[in-house]
Amino acid sequence: MHITILNGPNLNLLGTRQPEVYGATTLADIEHMCQRKAQALGLEIEFNQTNHEGVLIDQIHAARSESDGLIINAGAYTHTSVALMDAVASVSLPTVEVHLSNIHARESFRHTSFLSPVALGLICGFGATGYVMALDGIWAHLTAADSPRP
Ligand code: DQA
């Protein structure tokens, strides 16, 4: 099984970007954590980051033919982009929305997510670990497994 993991704007700056909110873990560290978890679960992953909305949409479209599931942290586009919501809805892939921070405990403009209504589930507030949790969740969904995971 193949999972596409997409990261949106400003997430390339993780590690130095507002560490009091997002932690000290870099995006490269998160990719490494995901690779390790994917290996344990027997999943292949592709891990991408872009600062451009249209590129994210192209990557979601590409996942339609390449992947069995999608994990996405769309950054601020989460709160603004109907186009991203439409893209996720169009590809009909099980999609887990991830945020490092708890968006519901922050400014009110972050409480709205255009992705949540078209996502299988949402993980937020657990920092980098949220990506690993998302892999567990999507694996369980795809294999319909309730048993303990590696
Ligand atoms: C974020 C939360 C968003 O509100 C913010 O714009 C981000 C990061 C998170 O991972 O907590 O860029 O998606």
PDB file of N, CA, C and O in Angstrom, residues 69-143:
ATOM      1  N   GLY A  69      -4.049   6.211  -0.007  1.00  0.00           N
ATOM      2  CA  GLY A  69      -4.529   7.125   1.023  1.00  0.00           C
ATOM      3  C   GLY A  69      -3.683   8.381   1.061  1.00  0.00           C
ATOM      4  O   GLY A  69      -2.588   8.427   0.494  1.00  0.00           O
ATOM      5  N   LEU A  70      -4.240   9.386   1.735  1.00  0.00           N
ATOM      6  CA  LEU A  70      -3.621  10.703   1.764  1.00  0.00           C
ATOM      7  C   LEU A  70      -3.573  11.206   3.200  1.00  0.00           C
ATOM      8  O   LEU A  70      -4.549  11.063   3.946  1.00  0.00           O
ATOM      9  N   ILE A  71      -2.419  11.755   3.573  1.00  0.00           N
ATOM     10  CA  ILE A  71      -2.293  12.464   4.854  1.00  0.00           C
ATOM     11  C   ILE A  71      -1.880  13.880   4.491  1.00  0.00           C
ATOM     12  O   ILE A  71      -0.945  14.074   3.719  1.00  0.00           O
ATOM     13  N   ILE A  72      -2.592  14.856   5.022  1.00  0.00           N
ATOM     14  CA  ILE A  72      -2.304  16.228   4.607  1.00  0.00           C
ATOM     15  C   ILE A  72      -2.321  17.196   5.774  1.00  0.00           C
ATOM     16  O   ILE A  72      -3.270  17.222   6.558  1.00  0.00           O
ATOM     17  N   ASN A  73      -1.234  17.963   5.885  1.00  0.00           N
ATOM     18  CA  ASN A  73      -1.211  19.153   6.724  1.00  0.00           C
ATOM     19  C   ASN A  73      -1.127  20.317   5.757  1.00  0.00           C
ATOM     20  O   ASN A  73      -0.056  20.617   5.216  1.00  0.00           O
ATOM     21  N   ALA A  74      -2.249  20.942   5.510  1.00  0.00           N
ATOM     22  CA  ALA A  74      -2.310  21.996   4.496  1.00  0.00           C
ATOM     23  C   ALA A  74      -1.934  23.360   5.054  1.00  0.00           C
ATOM     24  O   ALA A  74      -2.051  24.367   4.345  1.00  0.00           O
ATOM     25  N   GLY A  75      -1.466  23.400   6.313  1.00  0.00           N
ATOM     26  CA  GLY A  75      -1.083  24.687   6.904  1.00  0.00           C
ATOM     27  C   GLY A  75      -2.252  25.658   6.832  1.00  0.00           C
ATOM     28  O   GLY A  75      -3.415  25.273   7.017  1.00  0.00           O
ATOM     29  N   ALA A  76      -1.955  26.909   6.554  1.00  0.00           N
ATOM     30  CA  ALA A  76      -2.997  27.947   6.563  1.00  0.00           C
ATOM     31  C   ALA A  76      -4.045  27.747   5.465  1.00  0.00           C
ATOM     32  O   ALA A  76      -5.180  28.239   5.591  1.00  0.00           O
ATOM     33  N   TYR A  77      -3.707  27.014   4.392  1.00  0.00           N
ATOM     34  CA  TYR A  77      -4.715  26.764   3.344  1.00  0.00           C
ATOM     35  C   TYR A  77      -5.905  25.964   3.877  1.00  0.00           C
ATOM     36  O   TYR A  77      -6.993  25.996   3.302  1.00  0.00           O
ATOM     37  N   THR A  78      -5.677  25.250   4.975  1.00  0.00           N
ATOM     38  CA  THR A  78      -6.769  24.529   5.647  1.00  0.00           C
ATOM     39  C   THR A  78      -7.965  25.448   5.882  1.00  0.00           C
ATOM     40  O   THR A  78      -9.123  25.038   5.733  1.00  0.00           O
ATOM     41  N   HIS A  79      -7.649  26.682   6.275  1.00  0.00           N
ATOM     42  CA  HIS A  79      -8.679  27.601   6.746  1.00  0.00           C
ATOM     43  C   HIS A  79      -9.232  28.488   5.636  1.00  0.00           C
ATOM     44  O   HIS A  79     -10.125  29.299   5.880  1.00  0.00           O
ATOM     45  N   THR A  80      -8.673  28.363   4.436  1.00  0.00           N
ATOM     46  CA  THR A  80      -9.051  29.316   3.372  1.00  0.00           C
ATOM     47  C   THR A  80      -9.457  28.657   2.054  1.00  0.00           C
ATOM     48  O   THR A  80     -10.115  29.298   1.244  1.00  0.00           O
ATOM     49  N   SER A  81      -9.046  27.406   1.825  1.00  0.00           N
ATOM     50  CA  SER A  81      -9.067  26.921   0.446  1.00  0.00           C
ATOM     51  C   SER A  81     -10.211  25.958   0.104  1.00  0.00           C
ATOM     52  O   SER A  81     -10.156  24.761   0.402  1.00  0.00           O
ATOM     53  N   VAL A  82     -11.213  26.502  -0.550  1.00  0.00           N
ATOM     54  CA  VAL A  82     -12.281  25.668  -1.097  1.00  0.00           C
ATOM     55  C   VAL A  82     -11.706  24.765  -2.200  1.00  0.00           C
ATOM     56  O   VAL A  82     -12.117  23.615  -2.372  1.00  0.00           O
ATOM     57  N   ALA A  83     -10.699  25.291  -2.929  1.00  0.00           N
ATOM     58  CA  ALA A  83     -10.096  24.513  -4.021  1.00  0.00           C
ATOM     59  C   ALA A  83      -9.430  23.237  -3.490  1.00  0.00           C
ATOM     60  O   ALA A  83      -9.522  22.172  -4.115  1.00  0.00           O
ATOM     61  N   LEU A  84      -8.786  23.343  -2.334  1.00  0.00           N
ATOM     62  CA  LEU A  84      -8.168  22.140  -1.741  1.00  0.00           C
ATOM     63  C   LEU A  84      -9.239  21.150  -1.293  1.00  0.00           C
ATOM     64  O   LEU A  84      -9.092  19.943  -1.467  1.00  0.00           O
ATOM     65  N   MET A  85     -10.298  21.686  -0.687  1.00  0.00           N
ATOM     66  CA  MET A  85     -11.406  20.814  -0.274  1.00  0.00           C
ATOM     67  C   MET A  85     -11.962  20.070  -1.492  1.00  0.00           C
ATOM     68  O   MET A  85     -12.173  18.848  -1.447  1.00  0.00           O
ATOM     69  N   ASP A  86     -12.175  20.810  -2.582  1.00  0.00           N
ATOM     70  CA  ASP A  86     -12.713  20.183  -3.797  1.00  0.00           C
ATOM     71  C   ASP A  86     -11.754  19.122  -4.335  1.00  0.00           C
ATOM     72  O   ASP A  86     -12.185  18.064  -4.811  1.00  0.00           O
ATOM     73  N   ALA A  87     -10.450  19.399  -4.259  1.00  0.00           N
ATOM     74  CA  ALA A  87      -9.461  18.432  -4.760  1.00  0.00           C
ATOM     75  C   ALA A  87      -9.525  17.147  -3.946  1.00  0.00           C
ATOM     76  O   ALA A  87      -9.538  16.037  -4.504  1.00  0.00           O
ATOM     77  N   VAL A  88      -9.565  17.279  -2.616  1.00  0.00           N
ATOM     78  CA  VAL A  88      -9.624  16.083  -1.764  1.00  0.00           C
ATOM     79  C   VAL A  88     -10.919  15.318  -2.041  1.00  0.00           C
ATOM     80  O   VAL A  88     -10.911  14.085  -2.176  1.00  0.00           O
ATOM     81  N   ALA A  89     -12.023  16.041  -2.157  1.00  0.00           N
ATOM     82  CA  ALA A  89     -13.308  15.376  -2.429  1.00  0.00           C
ATOM     83  C   ALA A  89     -13.279  14.683  -3.785  1.00  0.00           C
ATOM     84  O   ALA A  89     -13.881  13.617  -3.966  1.00  0.00           O
ATOM     85  N   SER A  90     -12.565  15.264  -4.747  1.00  0.00           N
ATOM     86  CA  SER A  90     -12.566  14.730  -6.115  1.00  0.00           C
ATOM     87  C   SER A  90     -11.807  13.426  -6.250  1.00  0.00           C
ATOM     88  O   SER A  90     -12.112  12.618  -7.124  1.00  0.00           O
ATOM     89  N   VAL A  91     -10.774  13.221  -5.427  1.00  0.00           N
ATOM     90  CA  VAL A  91      -9.952  12.024  -5.632  1.00  0.00           C
ATOM     91  C   VAL A  91     -10.468  10.805  -4.867  1.00  0.00           C
ATOM     92  O   VAL A  91      -9.998   9.690  -5.078  1.00  0.00           O
ATOM     93  N   SER A  92     -11.414  11.025  -3.965  1.00  0.00           N
ATOM     94  CA  SER A  92     -12.036   9.904  -3.236  1.00  0.00           C
ATOM     95  C   SER A  92     -11.022   8.975  -2.579  1.00  0.00           C
ATOM     96  O   SER A  92     -11.175   7.757  -2.628  1.00  0.00           O
ATOM     97  N   LEU A  93      -9.979   9.535  -1.996  1.00  0.00           N
ATOM     98  CA  LEU A  93      -9.021   8.726  -1.239  1.00  0.00           C
ATOM     99  C   LEU A  93      -9.270   8.953   0.243  1.00  0.00           C
ATOM    100  O   LEU A  93      -9.558  10.083   0.647  1.00  0.00           O
ATOM    101  N   PRO A  94      -9.149   7.895   1.067  1.00  0.00           N
ATOM    102  CA  PRO A  94      -9.234   8.142   2.503  1.00  0.00           C
ATOM    103  C   PRO A  94      -8.154   9.151   2.903  1.00  0.00           C
ATOM    104  O   PRO A  94      -6.978   8.958   2.585  1.00  0.00           O
ATOM    105  N   THR A  95      -8.576  10.216   3.545  1.00  0.00           N
ATOM    106  CA  THR A  95      -7.674  11.335   3.826  1.00  0.00           C
ATOM    107  C   THR A  95      -7.690  11.676   5.308  1.00  0.00           C
ATOM    108  O   THR A  95      -8.762  11.827   5.900  1.00  0.00           O
ATOM    109  N   VAL A  96      -6.492  11.759   5.883  1.00  0.00           N
ATOM    110  CA  VAL A  96      -6.374  12.184   7.280  1.00  0.00           C
ATOM    111  C   VAL A  96      -5.770  13.584   7.298  1.00  0.00           C
ATOM    112  O   VAL A  96      -4.701  13.824   6.734  1.00  0.00           O
ATOM    113  N   GLU A  97      -6.487  14.496   7.921  1.00  0.00           N
ATOM    114  CA  GLU A  97      -6.015  15.872   8.107  1.00  0.00           C
ATOM    115  C   GLU A  97      -5.186  15.934   9.389  1.00  0.00           C
ATOM    116  O   GLU A  97      -5.630  15.458  10.435  1.00  0.00           O
ATOM    117  N   VAL A  98      -3.992  16.500   9.274  1.00  0.00           N
ATOM    118  CA  VAL A  98      -3.091  16.582  10.434  1.00  0.00           C
ATOM    119  C   VAL A  98      -2.703  18.034  10.683  1.00  0.00           C
ATOM    120  O   VAL A  98      -2.474  18.797   9.737  1.00  0.00           O
ATOM    121  N   HIS A  99      -2.656  18.402  11.951  1.00  0.00           N
ATOM    122  CA  HIS A  99      -2.049  19.672  12.374  1.00  0.00           C
ATOM    123  C   HIS A  99      -1.184  19.408  13.592  1.00  0.00           C
ATOM    124  O   HIS A  99      -1.593  18.663  14.496  1.00  0.00           O
ATOM    125  N   LEU A 100      -0.028  20.027  13.610  1.00  0.00           N
ATOM    126  CA  LEU A 100       0.846  19.889  14.780  1.00  0.00           C
ATOM    127  C   LEU A 100       0.184  20.494  16.013  1.00  0.00           C
ATOM    128  O   LEU A 100       0.207  19.920  17.100  1.00  0.00           O
ATOM    129  N   SER A 101      -0.380  21.682  15.846  1.00  0.00           N
ATOM    130  CA  SER A 101      -1.006  22.390  16.962  1.00  0.00           C
ATOM    131  C   SER A 101      -2.486  22.031  17.033  1.00  0.00           C
ATOM    132  O   SER A 101      -3.068  21.528  16.068  1.00  0.00           O
ATOM    133  N   ASN A 102      -3.080  22.312  18.195  1.00  0.00           N
ATOM    134  CA  ASN A 102      -4.531  22.130  18.336  1.00  0.00           C
ATOM    135  C   ASN A 102      -5.205  23.378  17.784  1.00  0.00           C
ATOM    136  O   ASN A 102      -5.317  24.403  18.463  1.00  0.00           O
ATOM    137  N   ILE A 103      -5.670  23.290  16.538  1.00  0.00           N
ATOM    138  CA  ILE A 103      -6.213  24.475  15.861  1.00  0.00           C
ATOM    139  C   ILE A 103      -7.455  25.024  16.577  1.00  0.00           C
ATOM    140  O   ILE A 103      -7.765  26.199  16.459  1.00  0.00           O
ATOM    141  N   HIS A 104      -8.125  24.183  17.345  1.00  0.00           N
ATOM    142  CA  HIS A 104      -9.349  24.631  18.042  1.00  0.00           C
ATOM    143  C   HIS A 104      -9.045  25.369  19.330  1.00  0.00           C
ATOM    144  O   HIS A 104      -9.937  25.983  19.919  1.00  0.00           O
ATOM    145  N   ALA A 105      -7.804  25.313  19.771  1.00  0.00           N
ATOM    146  CA  ALA A 105      -7.409  26.040  20.986  1.00  0.00           C
ATOM    147  C   ALA A 105      -6.687  27.339  20.629  1.00  0.00           C
ATOM    148  O   ALA A 105      -6.145  28.001  21.509  1.00  0.00           O
ATOM    149  N   ARG A 106      -6.695  27.695  19.344  1.00  0.00           N
ATOM    150  CA  ARG A 106      -5.955  28.872  18.882  1.00  0.00           C
ATOM    151  C   ARG A 106      -6.924  29.960  18.392  1.00  0.00           C
ATOM    152  O   ARG A 106      -8.088  29.967  18.771  1.00  0.00           O
ATOM    153  N   GLU A 107      -6.446  30.875  17.568  1.00  0.00           N
ATOM    154  CA  GLU A 107      -7.295  31.976  17.089  1.00  0.00           C
ATOM    155  C   GLU A 107      -8.542  31.418  16.396  1.00  0.00           C
ATOM    156  O   GLU A 107      -8.479  30.362  15.760  1.00  0.00           O
ATOM    157  N   SER A 108      -9.637  32.191  16.455  1.00  0.00           N
ATOM    158  CA  SER A 108     -10.912  31.676  15.933  1.00  0.00           C
ATOM    159  C   SER A 108     -10.839  31.382  14.430  1.00  0.00           C
ATOM    160  O   SER A 108     -11.518  30.475  13.946  1.00  0.00           O
ATOM    161  N   PHE A 109      -9.991  32.134  13.678  1.00  0.00           N
ATOM    162  CA  PHE A 109      -9.938  31.868  12.232  1.00  0.00           C
ATOM    163  C   PHE A 109      -9.351  30.489  11.929  1.00  0.00           C
ATOM    164  O   PHE A 109      -9.539  29.953  10.843  1.00  0.00           O
ATOM    165  N   ARG A 110      -8.680  29.898  12.930  1.00  0.00           N
ATOM    166  CA  ARG A 110      -8.133  28.544  12.709  1.00  0.00           C
ATOM    167  C   ARG A 110      -9.144  27.446  13.058  1.00  0.00           C
ATOM    168  O   ARG A 110      -8.884  26.266  12.877  1.00  0.00           O
ATOM    169  N   HIS A 111     -10.289  27.846  13.590  1.00  0.00           N
ATOM    170  CA  HIS A 111     -11.276  26.835  13.992  1.00  0.00           C
ATOM    171  C   HIS A 111     -12.030  26.264  12.795  1.00  0.00           C
ATOM    172  O   HIS A 111     -12.644  25.209  12.896  1.00  0.00           O
ATOM    173  N   THR A 112     -12.015  27.006  11.699  1.00  0.00           N
ATOM    174  CA  THR A 112     -12.673  26.522  10.482  1.00  0.00           C
ATOM    175  C   THR A 112     -11.675  25.738   9.645  1.00  0.00           C
ATOM    176  O   THR A 112     -10.582  26.222   9.366  1.00  0.00           O
ATOM    177  N   SER A 113     -12.073  24.527   9.254  1.00  0.00           N
ATOM    178  CA  SER A 113     -11.253  23.747   8.323  1.00  0.00           C
ATOM    179  C   SER A 113     -12.119  23.356   7.131  1.00  0.00           C
ATOM    180  O   SER A 113     -13.172  22.735   7.306  1.00  0.00           O
ATOM    181  N   PHE A 114     -11.651  23.731   5.942  1.00  0.00           N
ATOM    182  CA  PHE A 114     -12.361  23.301   4.731  1.00  0.00           C
ATOM    183  C   PHE A 114     -12.091  21.834   4.418  1.00  0.00           C
ATOM    184  O   PHE A 114     -12.774  21.239   3.593  1.00  0.00           O
ATOM    185  N   LEU A 115     -11.085  21.260   5.090  1.00  0.00           N
ATOM    186  CA  LEU A 115     -10.732  19.866   4.796  1.00  0.00           C
ATOM    187  C   LEU A 115     -11.496  18.868   5.668  1.00  0.00           C
ATOM    188  O   LEU A 115     -11.784  17.750   5.224  1.00  0.00           O
ATOM    189  N   SER A 116     -11.795  19.259   6.911  1.00  0.00           N
ATOM    190  CA  SER A 116     -12.431  18.291   7.822  1.00  0.00           C
ATOM    191  C   SER A 116     -13.687  17.643   7.248  1.00  0.00           C
ATOM    192  O   SER A 116     -13.886  16.426   7.422  1.00  0.00           O
ATOM    193  N   PRO A 117     -14.565  18.399   6.567  1.00  0.00           N
ATOM    194  CA  PRO A 117     -15.796  17.765   6.055  1.00  0.00           C
ATOM    195  C   PRO A 117     -15.555  16.685   4.998  1.00  0.00           C
ATOM    196  O   PRO A 117     -16.427  15.850   4.765  1.00  0.00           O
ATOM    197  N   VAL A 118     -14.381  16.720   4.352  1.00  0.00           N
ATOM    198  CA  VAL A 118     -14.120  15.717   3.306  1.00  0.00           C
ATOM    199  C   VAL A 118     -13.040  14.718   3.742  1.00  0.00           C
ATOM    200  O   VAL A 118     -12.601  13.883   2.945  1.00  0.00           O
ATOM    201  N   ALA A 119     -12.612  14.831   5.004  1.00  0.00           N
ATOM    202  CA  ALA A 119     -11.562  13.930   5.513  1.00  0.00           C
ATOM    203  C   ALA A 119     -12.186  12.740   6.220  1.00  0.00           C
ATOM    204  O   ALA A 119     -13.296  12.805   6.740  1.00  0.00           O
ATOM    205  N   LEU A 120     -11.403  11.653   6.240  1.00  0.00           N
ATOM    206  CA  LEU A 120     -11.784  10.491   7.043  1.00  0.00           C
ATOM    207  C   LEU A 120     -11.692  10.851   8.518  1.00  0.00           C
ATOM    208  O   LEU A 120     -12.554  10.478   9.327  1.00  0.00           O
ATOM    209  N   GLY A 121     -10.645  11.579   8.888  1.00  0.00           N
ATOM    210  CA  GLY A 121     -10.463  11.964  10.277  1.00  0.00           C
ATOM    211  C   GLY A 121      -9.472  13.098  10.405  1.00  0.00           C
ATOM    212  O   GLY A 121      -8.824  13.498   9.431  1.00  0.00           O
ATOM    213  N   LEU A 122      -9.375  13.594  11.623  1.00  0.00           N
ATOM    214  CA  LEU A 122      -8.537  14.760  11.919  1.00  0.00           C
ATOM    215  C   LEU A 122      -7.698  14.468  13.157  1.00  0.00           C
ATOM    216  O   LEU A 122      -8.223  13.991  14.167  1.00  0.00           O
ATOM    217  N   ILE A 123      -6.396  14.750  13.079  1.00  0.00           N
ATOM    218  CA  ILE A 123      -5.522  14.631  14.244  1.00  0.00           C
ATOM    219  C   ILE A 123      -4.844  15.975  14.435  1.00  0.00           C
ATOM    220  O   ILE A 123      -4.186  16.480  13.508  1.00  0.00           O
ATOM    221  N   CYS A 124      -5.016  16.571  15.588  1.00  0.00           N
ATOM    222  CA  CYS A 124      -4.342  17.840  15.846  1.00  0.00           C
ATOM    223  C   CYS A 124      -3.947  17.944  17.306  1.00  0.00           C
ATOM    224  O   CYS A 124      -4.581  17.353  18.184  1.00  0.00           O
ATOM    225  N   GLY A 125      -2.853  18.673  17.535  1.00  0.00           N
ATOM    226  CA  GLY A 125      -2.450  18.964  18.903  1.00  0.00           C
ATOM    227  C   GLY A 125      -1.377  18.048  19.460  1.00  0.00           C
ATOM    228  O   GLY A 125      -0.942  18.246  20.593  1.00  0.00           O
ATOM    229  N   PHE A 126      -0.925  17.070  18.692  1.00  0.00           N
ATOM    230  CA  PHE A 126       0.068  16.113  19.184  1.00  0.00           C
ATOM    231  C   PHE A 126       1.455  16.347  18.593  1.00  0.00           C
ATOM    232  O   PHE A 126       2.322  15.478  18.676  1.00  0.00           O
ATOM    233  N   GLY A 127       1.646  17.501  17.961  1.00  0.00           N
ATOM    234  CA  GLY A 127       2.949  17.786  17.364  1.00  0.00           C
ATOM    235  C   GLY A 127       3.284  16.782  16.276  1.00  0.00           C
ATOM    236  O   GLY A 127       2.383  16.239  15.599  1.00  0.00           O
ATOM    237  N   ALA A 128       4.576  16.515  16.131  1.00  0.00           N
ATOM    238  CA  ALA A 128       5.049  15.627  15.063  1.00  0.00           C
ATOM    239  C   ALA A 128       4.456  14.222  15.176  1.00  0.00           C
ATOM    240  O   ALA A 128       4.249  13.535  14.160  1.00  0.00           O
ATOM    241  N   THR A 129       4.167  13.798  16.401  1.00  0.00           N
ATOM    242  CA  THR A 129       3.592  12.459  16.613  1.00  0.00           C
ATOM    243  C   THR A 129       2.273  12.291  15.854  1.00  0.00           C
ATOM    244  O   THR A 129       1.889  11.167  15.505  1.00  0.00           O
ATOM    245  N   GLY A 130       1.589  13.387  15.587  1.00  0.00           N
ATOM    246  CA  GLY A 130       0.315  13.318  14.867  1.00  0.00           C
ATOM    247  C   GLY A 130       0.445  12.649  13.498  1.00  0.00           C
ATOM    248  O   GLY A 130      -0.463  11.959  13.039  1.00  0.00           O
ATOM    249  N   TYR A 131       1.599  12.850  12.840  1.00  0.00           N
ATOM    250  CA  TYR A 131       1.805  12.221  11.529  1.00  0.00           C
ATOM    251  C   TYR A 131       1.875  10.700  11.667  1.00  0.00           C
ATOM    252  O   TYR A 131       1.364   9.957  10.824  1.00  0.00           O
ATOM    253  N   VAL A 132       2.556  10.250  12.729  1.00  0.00           N
ATOM    254  CA  VAL A 132       2.697   8.811  12.980  1.00  0.00           C
ATOM    255  C   VAL A 132       1.319   8.225  13.332  1.00  0.00           C
ATOM    256  O   VAL A 132       0.950   7.138  12.867  1.00  0.00           O
ATOM    257  N   MET A 133       0.557   8.976  14.128  1.00  0.00           N
ATOM    258  CA  MET A 133      -0.800   8.540  14.471  1.00  0.00           C
ATOM    259  C   MET A 133      -1.671   8.449  13.212  1.00  0.00           C
ATOM    260  O   MET A 133      -2.497   7.542  13.072  1.00  0.00           O
ATOM    261  N   ALA A 134      -1.464   9.387  12.301  1.00  0.00           N
ATOM    262  CA  ALA A 134      -2.243   9.380  11.055  1.00  0.00           C
ATOM    263  C   ALA A 134      -1.920   8.135  10.225  1.00  0.00           C
ATOM    264  O   ALA A 134      -2.815   7.526   9.617  1.00  0.00           O
ATOM    265  N   LEU A 135      -0.645   7.748  10.211  1.00  0.00           N
ATOM    266  CA  LEU A 135      -0.266   6.531   9.473  1.00  0.00           C
ATOM    267  C   LEU A 135      -0.928   5.306  10.099  1.00  0.00           C
ATOM    268  O   LEU A 135      -1.441   4.436   9.392  1.00  0.00           O
ATOM    269  N   ASP A 136      -0.918   5.243  11.446  1.00  0.00           N
ATOM    270  CA  ASP A 136      -1.605   4.148  12.138  1.00  0.00           C
ATOM    271  C   ASP A 136      -3.086   4.117  11.746  1.00  0.00           C
ATOM    272  O   ASP A 136      -3.646   3.060  11.453  1.00  0.00           O
ATOM    273  N   GLY A 137      -3.692   5.298  11.760  1.00  0.00           N
ATOM    274  CA  GLY A 137      -5.136   5.388  11.495  1.00  0.00           C
ATOM    275  C   GLY A 137      -5.493   4.979  10.077  1.00  0.00           C
ATOM    276  O   GLY A 137      -6.453   4.240   9.847  1.00  0.00           O
ATOM    277  N   ILE A 138      -4.699   5.434   9.131  1.00  0.00           N
ATOM    278  CA  ILE A 138      -5.021   5.132   7.732  1.00  0.00           C
ATOM    279  C   ILE A 138      -4.751   3.651   7.447  1.00  0.00           C
ATOM    280  O   ILE A 138      -5.490   3.002   6.704  1.00  0.00           O
ATOM    281  N   TRP A 139      -3.699   3.119   8.078  1.00  0.00           N
ATOM    282  CA  TRP A 139      -3.405   1.680   7.937  1.00  0.00           C
ATOM    283  C   TRP A 139      -4.570   0.859   8.485  1.00  0.00           C
ATOM    284  O   TRP A 139      -5.030  -0.097   7.851  1.00  0.00           O
ATOM    285  N   ALA A 140      -5.046   1.225   9.670  1.00  0.00           N
ATOM    286  CA  ALA A 140      -6.167   0.501  10.279  1.00  0.00           C
ATOM    287  C   ALA A 140      -7.406   0.599   9.396  1.00  0.00           C
ATOM    288  O   ALA A 140      -8.142  -0.382   9.207  1.00  0.00           O
ATOM    289  N   HIS A 141      -7.622   1.766   8.813  1.00  0.00           N
ATOM    290  CA  HIS A 141      -8.781   1.949   7.929  1.00  0.00           C
ATOM    291  C   HIS A 141      -8.651   1.076   6.684  1.00  0.00           C
ATOM    292  O   HIS A 141      -9.604   0.393   6.285  1.00  0.00           O
ATOM    293  N   LEU A 142      -7.461   1.088   6.082  1.00  0.00           N
ATOM    294  CA  LEU A 142      -7.279   0.366   4.815  1.00  0.00           C
ATOM    295  C   LEU A 142      -7.273  -1.145   5.004  1.00  0.00           C
ATOM    296  O   LEU A 142      -7.625  -1.887   4.101  1.00  0.00           O
ATOM    297  N   THR A 143      -6.833  -1.586   6.187  1.00  0.00           N
ATOM    298  CA  THR A 143      -6.772  -3.037   6.414  1.00  0.00           C
ATOM    299  C   THR A 143      -7.954  -3.506   7.256  1.00  0.00           C
ATOM    300  O   THR A 143      -8.052  -4.692   7.557  1.00  0.00           O
TER     301      THR A 143
END
